[in-house]
């Protein structure tokens, strides 16, 4: 049984997407066009760039967490999900943002085949996770039985070994495709596997609930502390190393992303605190955002890509950061809702044709 119900899951995705928007809209002043450079907040960027990137870990963790609960863990299932994902990506990229960039600034792609699979991304600047999604969905069908053999076996075969193999591939091969895949796989696959382990062994209940099940006041205080500490921990530790591996191709450090530790703590605190909020309308709004989070993620690339000279003034029209966030989210949500129905129809047609569903 999942630790999160469906609406809570969608609300968490919505929360993670808002973190992503904050991360991209406000913590990289160097991405602003010159006319908007006065809107930069250097102090905020210095203190919140790393913490807000926790959004990536949340999506990676949830991917592994809910993969466990799906009965079909075959390669065929992965191929269906990958093609679902790519159709959504292609719809936003090729049919909308690429066309807009051509009309608005005369952009002509010179490496279309790479951006179709997010290897290079002048238009879909924030879509490196597309590469990672395809990679982990191809690897998990090969590993999930090993992950079910106990926590120790899962750590060895699901975290340490895949990272070592990916690091070795990066050393052995110099091509753009292998480098891009391994660059995303190494930091994020352990987070996805951690999500799987929390689902498989019910660790939210077995570890966290068991530790903090006493009086309500003390639990709330603990959750607040855990939320704050896990969020800001990325300021101080963004990787840790468990040694190095020598090979004829070279030597590499076996480094890991501590989000595999931060994210479950953050999610545990967030979900339990969220359940105490009386504002059901807010939960419904965040759940609606979460349901559209993938397409909204794709669309917000428009504000920082090759057409940013045209699109950034639109995003920053309100000038005041909280209003910019709401305005940008509203624009992306509207675009996502308009795109969702035709994309779903194409995906349904594809699945009936190729997968009999």
XYZ file of C-alpha atoms in Angstrom:
357
model
C 0.000 0.000 0.000
C 1.358 3.412 -0.961
C 2.184 5.968 1.707
C 0.606 8.736 -0.412
C -2.924 8.763 -1.785
C -3.484 9.887 -5.372
C -4.367 13.506 -4.640
C -1.419 13.884 -2.275
C 0.897 12.447 -4.938
C -0.389 14.932 -7.502
C -0.051 17.779 -4.985
C 3.560 16.761 -4.257
C 4.291 16.786 -8.001
C 2.728 20.219 -8.196
C 4.874 21.396 -5.299
C 7.995 19.981 -6.979
C 7.119 21.761 -10.217
C 6.753 25.080 -8.395
C 10.187 24.477 -6.859
C 11.494 23.892 -10.381
C 9.989 27.157 -11.600
C 11.534 29.040 -8.652
C 14.852 27.348 -9.402
C 14.862 28.393 -13.045
C 13.058 31.755 -12.848
C 14.961 33.304 -9.945
C 18.226 31.524 -9.090
C 20.183 31.983 -12.337
C 20.443 35.749 -12.969
C 22.990 35.066 -15.713
C 20.179 33.586 -17.796
C 18.282 36.890 -17.903
C 18.395 38.982 -21.047
C 20.215 42.334 -20.503
C 16.983 44.329 -20.361
C 15.885 42.326 -17.294
C 19.195 42.115 -15.430
C 17.940 44.618 -12.839
C 15.385 42.058 -11.625
C 18.080 39.697 -10.357
C 18.217 38.804 -6.661
C 21.838 37.722 -5.990
C 21.255 36.856 -2.308
C 18.295 34.637 -3.134
C 20.216 32.949 -5.930
C 23.197 32.286 -3.665
C 21.089 30.614 -0.975
C 18.319 28.871 -2.933
C 19.866 27.548 -6.161
C 20.969 24.268 -4.583
C 17.960 23.705 -2.276
C 15.337 24.292 -4.973
C 17.041 21.715 -7.204
C 15.602 19.156 -4.811
C 12.669 19.210 -7.251
C 14.585 16.869 -9.566
C 15.198 14.396 -6.775
C 11.500 14.419 -5.881
C 10.487 13.422 -9.415
C 13.277 10.813 -9.621
C 12.280 9.313 -6.248
C 8.573 9.188 -7.107
C 9.371 7.482 -10.422
C 11.041 4.617 -8.594
C 8.472 4.572 -5.811
C 5.502 4.078 -8.116
C 7.373 1.776 -10.487
C 7.342 -0.790 -7.691
C 3.543 -0.759 -7.461
C 3.034 -1.427 -11.175
C 2.410 -5.116 -11.757
C 3.950 -5.123 -15.230
C 7.674 -4.444 -14.939
C 8.559 -5.843 -18.341
C 10.666 -4.185 -21.016
C 7.491 -3.949 -23.092
C 5.863 -1.821 -20.411
C 8.944 0.408 -20.278
C 8.878 0.883 -24.041
C 5.207 1.879 -23.859
C 5.940 4.456 -21.133
C 9.010 5.786 -22.955
C 7.050 6.289 -26.173
C 4.211 7.944 -24.213
C 6.790 10.315 -22.740
C 8.502 11.034 -26.051
C 5.237 11.782 -27.854
C 4.450 14.445 -25.242
C 7.970 15.825 -25.557
C 7.871 15.862 -29.368
C 4.492 17.554 -29.405
C 5.760 20.475 -27.336
C 9.173 20.609 -28.994
C 8.654 20.060 -32.702
C 5.062 21.249 -33.128
C 5.099 24.235 -30.762
C 8.328 25.607 -29.303
C 10.535 24.893 -32.325
C 7.942 26.431 -34.631
C 7.626 29.452 -32.339
C 11.415 29.920 -32.244
C 11.513 29.793 -36.054
C 8.773 32.405 -36.422
C 9.879 34.660 -33.540
C 13.643 34.774 -34.014
C 14.302 32.858 -37.229
C 15.903 29.915 -35.407
C 16.844 26.948 -37.586
C 17.965 23.737 -35.871
C 21.275 22.306 -37.026
C 21.177 19.130 -34.901
C 17.517 18.186 -34.937
C 18.160 14.474 -34.397
C 19.917 15.204 -31.100
C 17.212 17.459 -29.706
C 14.475 15.006 -30.689
C 15.941 12.815 -27.945
C 17.083 15.718 -25.707
C 20.785 14.990 -26.171
C 21.350 18.632 -27.112
C 18.731 21.195 -26.144
C 18.914 24.746 -27.552
C 15.090 24.848 -27.577
C 14.144 22.381 -24.816
C 16.811 23.723 -22.463
C 15.532 22.106 -19.257
C 14.663 18.692 -20.688
C 17.784 16.682 -19.877
C 15.529 14.527 -17.659
C 14.059 13.074 -20.880
C 17.386 11.314 -21.433
C 17.422 10.061 -17.863
C 13.800 8.870 -17.975
C 14.463 6.735 -21.049
C 17.640 5.331 -19.474
C 16.185 4.302 -16.116
C 13.056 2.836 -17.694
C 15.287 0.563 -19.783
C 17.470 -0.425 -16.811
C 14.816 -1.094 -14.149
C 13.290 -4.142 -15.928
C 16.743 -5.738 -15.718
C 17.273 -4.986 -12.037
C 13.979 -5.034 -10.164
C 14.228 -8.712 -9.157
C 17.590 -7.991 -7.541
C 16.051 -5.054 -5.689
C 13.541 -7.450 -4.143
C 16.265 -9.583 -2.501
C 16.726 -7.321 0.497
C 17.963 -3.825 1.236
C 21.667 -4.744 1.187
C 21.425 -6.553 -2.163
C 19.385 -3.676 -3.542
C 22.033 -1.127 -2.529
C 24.818 -3.200 -4.099
C 23.077 -4.192 -7.327
C 20.733 -1.229 -7.683
C 22.907 1.684 -6.595
C 26.643 0.946 -6.363
C 27.026 -1.372 -9.376
C 24.958 0.666 -11.888
C 26.809 3.861 -10.941
C 30.175 2.125 -11.320
C 29.184 0.711 -14.728
C 27.915 4.096 -15.928
C 31.114 5.812 -14.748
C 33.151 3.187 -16.592
C 31.163 3.710 -19.792
C 31.759 7.448 -19.544
C 35.498 6.782 -19.345
C 35.519 4.225 -22.131
C 33.406 6.060 -24.715
C 33.760 9.684 -25.773
C 30.623 10.130 -27.887
C 28.046 12.826 -27.086
C 25.233 10.326 -26.597
C 27.037 8.131 -24.056
C 28.379 11.154 -22.193
C 24.933 12.729 -21.921
C 23.254 9.504 -20.776
C 25.860 8.728 -18.128
C 26.007 12.350 -16.948
C 22.316 12.157 -16.021
C 22.217 8.496 -14.982
C 25.016 8.601 -12.398
C 23.541 11.225 -10.043
C 19.856 10.334 -10.367
C 19.530 6.556 -10.679
C 20.380 6.005 -6.983
C 17.554 8.398 -6.086
C 15.110 6.446 -8.254
C 16.224 3.150 -6.745
C 15.838 4.634 -3.264
C 12.238 5.434 -4.181
C 11.722 1.816 -5.237
C 13.194 0.584 -1.953
C 10.950 2.836 0.122
C 7.959 1.340 -1.681
C 9.170 -2.279 -1.660
C 10.069 -2.336 2.036
C 7.493 0.225 3.221
C 10.268 2.305 4.766
C 8.182 5.409 5.426
C 6.188 3.372 7.921
C 8.911 0.959 9.016
C 11.535 3.632 9.685
C 9.998 7.086 9.928
C 6.588 6.409 11.424
C 8.181 4.009 13.881
C 10.574 6.738 15.003
C 8.026 9.558 15.353
C 4.676 8.171 16.383
C 4.240 9.868 19.737
C 2.220 13.007 20.590
C 0.960 15.250 17.792
C 2.803 18.394 18.904
C 6.196 16.714 19.021
C 5.606 15.077 15.654
C 4.725 18.389 14.029
C 7.875 19.952 15.433
C 9.946 17.036 14.138
C 8.371 17.288 10.676
C 9.111 21.013 10.455
C 12.738 20.447 11.475
C 13.131 17.559 9.019
C 11.613 19.618 6.200
C 13.943 22.563 6.754
C 17.082 20.492 7.290
C 16.553 18.231 4.258
C 15.775 21.257 2.060
C 18.832 23.313 2.978
C 21.213 20.341 3.296
C 21.999 20.689 -0.410
C 23.763 23.964 0.391
C 26.424 22.067 2.309
C 26.666 18.628 0.711
C 25.836 17.892 -2.932
C 27.779 14.648 -3.317
C 29.681 12.096 -1.286
C 32.354 9.620 -2.335
C 32.782 6.004 -1.264
C 36.214 5.505 -2.775
C 37.542 5.089 -6.281
C 37.678 2.397 -8.939
C 40.706 1.703 -11.115
C 40.347 0.307 -14.623
C 42.516 0.139 -17.713
C 40.441 2.998 -19.119
C 41.326 5.136 -16.112
C 40.385 5.793 -12.491
C 37.163 7.366 -11.285
C 35.703 8.316 -7.934
C 32.590 6.436 -6.874
C 30.466 9.462 -5.983
C 26.778 9.568 -5.108
C 24.033 12.139 -4.945
C 22.888 12.709 -1.331
C 19.390 13.465 -2.613
C 18.870 9.742 -2.121
C 18.903 10.637 1.591
C 17.415 14.129 1.513
C 14.383 13.428 -0.661
C 12.666 10.694 1.413
C 13.121 12.785 4.569
C 11.771 15.881 2.813
C 8.803 13.993 1.341
C 7.947 12.348 4.651
C 7.840 15.716 6.401
C 6.038 17.472 3.543
C 3.311 14.844 3.164
C 2.557 14.712 6.883
C 2.520 18.488 7.275
C 0.425 18.833 4.130
C -2.194 16.505 5.615
C -2.642 18.936 8.517
C -3.439 21.945 6.312
C -7.119 22.907 6.324
C -6.954 24.559 2.876
C -8.470 21.867 0.677
C -8.771 24.262 -2.250
C -5.017 24.789 -2.193
C -4.509 21.033 -2.236
C -6.854 20.736 -5.217
C -4.989 23.504 -7.070
C -1.608 21.892 -6.422
C -2.969 18.506 -7.491
C -4.210 20.032 -10.755
C -0.751 21.498 -11.344
C 0.797 18.120 -10.540
C -1.360 16.348 -13.109
C -0.097 18.754 -15.779
C 3.462 18.948 -14.438
C 5.149 17.155 -17.336
C 3.753 19.420 -20.048
C 4.229 22.505 -17.871
C 7.879 21.517 -17.425
C 8.272 21.260 -21.202
C 6.587 24.604 -21.860
C 8.586 26.662 -19.376
C 11.672 26.030 -21.537
C 10.311 28.764 -23.814
C 11.322 31.486 -21.362
C 15.046 30.630 -21.402
C 15.737 29.061 -24.789
C 16.847 30.518 -28.123
C 13.730 32.724 -28.213
C 14.203 34.201 -24.707
C 14.618 37.747 -26.076
C 10.943 37.541 -27.033
C 9.546 35.365 -24.245
C 11.338 36.601 -21.108
C 9.709 40.052 -21.163
C 6.359 38.242 -21.205
C 7.307 36.074 -18.204
C 8.634 39.000 -16.167
C 5.810 41.352 -17.082
C 4.550 41.553 -13.436
C 8.104 42.457 -12.253
C 7.333 41.296 -8.675
C 8.795 37.794 -8.105
C 5.739 36.089 -6.495
C 3.511 37.457 -9.273
C 6.051 36.368 -11.888
C 5.881 32.852 -10.455
C 2.074 32.795 -10.532
C 1.963 34.355 -13.997
C 4.528 31.941 -15.430
C 2.771 28.951 -13.863
C -0.578 30.144 -15.242
C 0.825 30.517 -18.749
C 2.382 27.061 -18.667
C -0.743 25.505 -17.155
C -2.962 27.005 -19.867
C -0.595 25.766 -22.582
C -0.456 22.319 -20.978
C -4.229 21.998 -20.742
C -4.668 22.994 -24.382
C -2.053 20.453 -25.449
C -3.092 17.594 -23.188
C -6.186 16.347 -25.061
C -4.664 15.982 -28.549
C -1.490 14.479 -27.097
C -3.473 11.908 -25.133
C -5.394 10.957 -28.263
C -2.159 10.345 -30.153
C -0.774 8.309 -27.251
C -3.957 6.203 -27.057
C -3.786 5.566 -30.802
C -0.122 4.579 -30.553
C -0.772 2.189 -27.676
C -3.640 0.496 -29.471
C -1.525 0.134 -32.588
C 1.712 -1.054 -30.988
C 0.735 -2.482 -27.604
C -2.859 -3.575 -28.014
C -4.098 -1.148 -25.323
